[in-house]
Amino acid sequence: MKTIRCYLADDTSSRAAGAERLADTWSERQEIQLIRTSSRGAFFLEPMVERETPNGREAWFNVAPNDLPRVVAGVGGTPVAGIPFLQQQTRFTFANFGITEPLALDEYHTRGGLKGLAAARSLSPEAIVEELRISRLRGRGGAAFPVWKKWQVAQQIRSEQKYVVANADEGDAGTYCDRMIMEGDPFRLIEGMMICARAIGATRGYIYCRYEYPAAARAMRFAIQKAREADLLDCDDDPFDLEVVSGAGSYVCGEETALLESLEGRRGVVLAKPPYPSESGLHGKPTIVSNVLTFATIPNILANGGAWHASLGTEGSRGTMAVQLGGRVKQPGLIEIPFGLTLQDVLDRFGGGMAAGSRFKAVQVGGPLGSLFPESQLDIPICYDAFAEAGAILGHGGIVVYDHETDMVELARHFMAFTADESCGKCTPCRIGSVRGREILERIQRGQGTAEDLFLLSDLGETMKATSLCALGGRAPYPVLTAIEHFPGEFVRRQG
Amino acid sequence: MTIRYKDRFAEILETCRPAWPDNPNILKALLAVQSARGYVPTNAIPQIAQVLGVTDAQVAGVLSYYSDLRTQPPGRHLIRVCMGESCMANHGARVFRAIQDYIRMTAGDPTQAERFTVEQMSCAGNCAVSPTIMIGEDLHGGVDPSDVPLLLEPLS
């Protein structure tokens, strides 16, 4: 019997959607061989089985074990190029997703990988930073700081030791693109970090990976081992020492100074800046801390030139945005598009409408510190400037859609409780304010709130915004205050 | 048995002793202890502090700071229910209640003691296939409250 080669994603979310069960059931079947790839990010179609045809790959969606005859006969497949959710995207950083085996270095190479590193090696460190300046790349972790400025600072300081640290503490609920990169295209992260190492003259790197991502940490460790065996890990002929370090469940460790404290084994408490990590970071040495997605964006910039990157997106937001759609929509998943599409466009084109039985209520952009948008405000373009103007953030690109069943008072309480749990305790307004905020909201929930409580919440929120060192305390009031602003009835109705 | 455990504990700690000129890394040491033992007993703090060359208070401080470090032994199966926003929107709270109900049902049975530890987690990064629960390192997505008995029954 002829064995047919098919492709099935091996990423955590695909496995959770049933890919693992499918692979187990089919493992004994002679007629099919499953190649385990990264996931395309269209998670609503997973488990999705693909096979090669003369006209490109065809896919079967939401495959169950007894669909085997259909797949083997080649009946009922859809051309992958014709899947609207994927077809309308502009994939650069995520171009390999769903296509390659995550740990196949040769495939990464064949599909254009390592070109950026080769280009960087032919450039002087100053020229690499110049290329990034031209690209106008801003950090993708949430702070959106121009990447080249950080690199230039670290580059210009003379130090016998410098560090490159990938922030893989993807704590914002609603985001998962860093996890996908580490599990699905780990060499891209390594390549980005190597380019940074060359630009600033670093010989040691760390990937600070959250405890909740065991599969990502495992994939990165394998990939580092493979890269080392292929003699890729060197910086100007010095070996570049790269290590995956595990966090232990602290949201605030996604903030760079707290992350570095944690990396040194201490409590992950936020430190006042300056000095910035690029001047004095890990063990007091110049350190570049960037998000996984930021590093993963860099290989293409070096390979295609900074001007290529700057040609995508909007005035203040160049390149592509990795939107991670979740919540009560029909089609949650990863969407890579140039900046500039409106929130409404993204929901219409990719979301596929609300989940069965659900009516739209609000959407939250930017994780647990992001603002809520009601239906009337969905015409906002997805770019840093428009969001900053609206007092909102893009954060790490998480978009969560809430439906009519969502209780806004409970949601607001959840955000304050989250901040109270995760506050590092450094700034009093965050440490104590979040607890008081939660108590006020619990009072409102019990029907014992007064008109004064909403005023108190707003006053508390303004204090936290103005007096917290990092974004946790500084941004935590936004989802609460926007919930009150857009859905005041729910808060007033429960007043005693 | 006790002696062997103690030797093993000392062995793990020994791998965490900082080699000059490195600084001690308390978090790494605690994670090493936890991955070997399942938790970090608080009565081991002085010994950990001594090997690392730091104070007991520094070790206790790190131990209490990180929510994934535990000072009590977990049940045979650690179940974490995601309470991230996407899971919230998709009624993760109902799944959490279903798990609690299931466990309550078996509360009087002595063979069920220490079977499960149930916790909430802030986000599992599985937002597109929510609601999510993690059983050990295994992640289950799109969980309906009615799936809970099916998922937990086979875990002895």
XYZ file of C-alpha atoms in Angstrom, chain A residues 8-11 15 35-39 96-108 180-188 190 215 219-220 222-223 226:
39
model
C -0.313 18.028 11.028
C 0.609 20.801 13.454
C 2.484 19.902 16.625
C 1.927 23.168 18.449
C -2.596 19.492 20.244
C 4.853 15.087 9.351
C 4.493 17.265 12.436
C 4.868 20.941 11.540
C 4.280 24.284 13.209
C 0.693 25.595 13.151
C 7.065 29.318 7.781
C 4.129 28.511 10.015
C 2.236 25.401 9.045
C 4.854 24.577 6.444
C 8.100 23.555 8.136
C 9.081 21.167 10.872
C 10.064 23.377 13.798
C 13.388 21.709 14.525
C 14.525 21.115 10.941
C 17.387 23.568 10.577
C 17.914 22.632 6.915
C 14.292 23.526 6.100
C 14.664 26.827 7.927
C 4.064 29.898 18.663
C 7.449 31.270 17.570
C 9.370 29.273 20.175
C 7.481 26.068 19.435
C 7.121 26.578 15.702
C 10.097 28.499 14.332
C 12.708 28.545 17.114
C 15.666 29.200 14.816
C 14.151 32.571 13.886
C 17.952 32.389 17.752
C 6.785 22.769 25.354
C 11.707 23.241 21.681
C 14.092 26.133 22.314
C 16.540 21.410 21.241
C 16.940 24.212 18.711
C 21.067 21.945 16.966
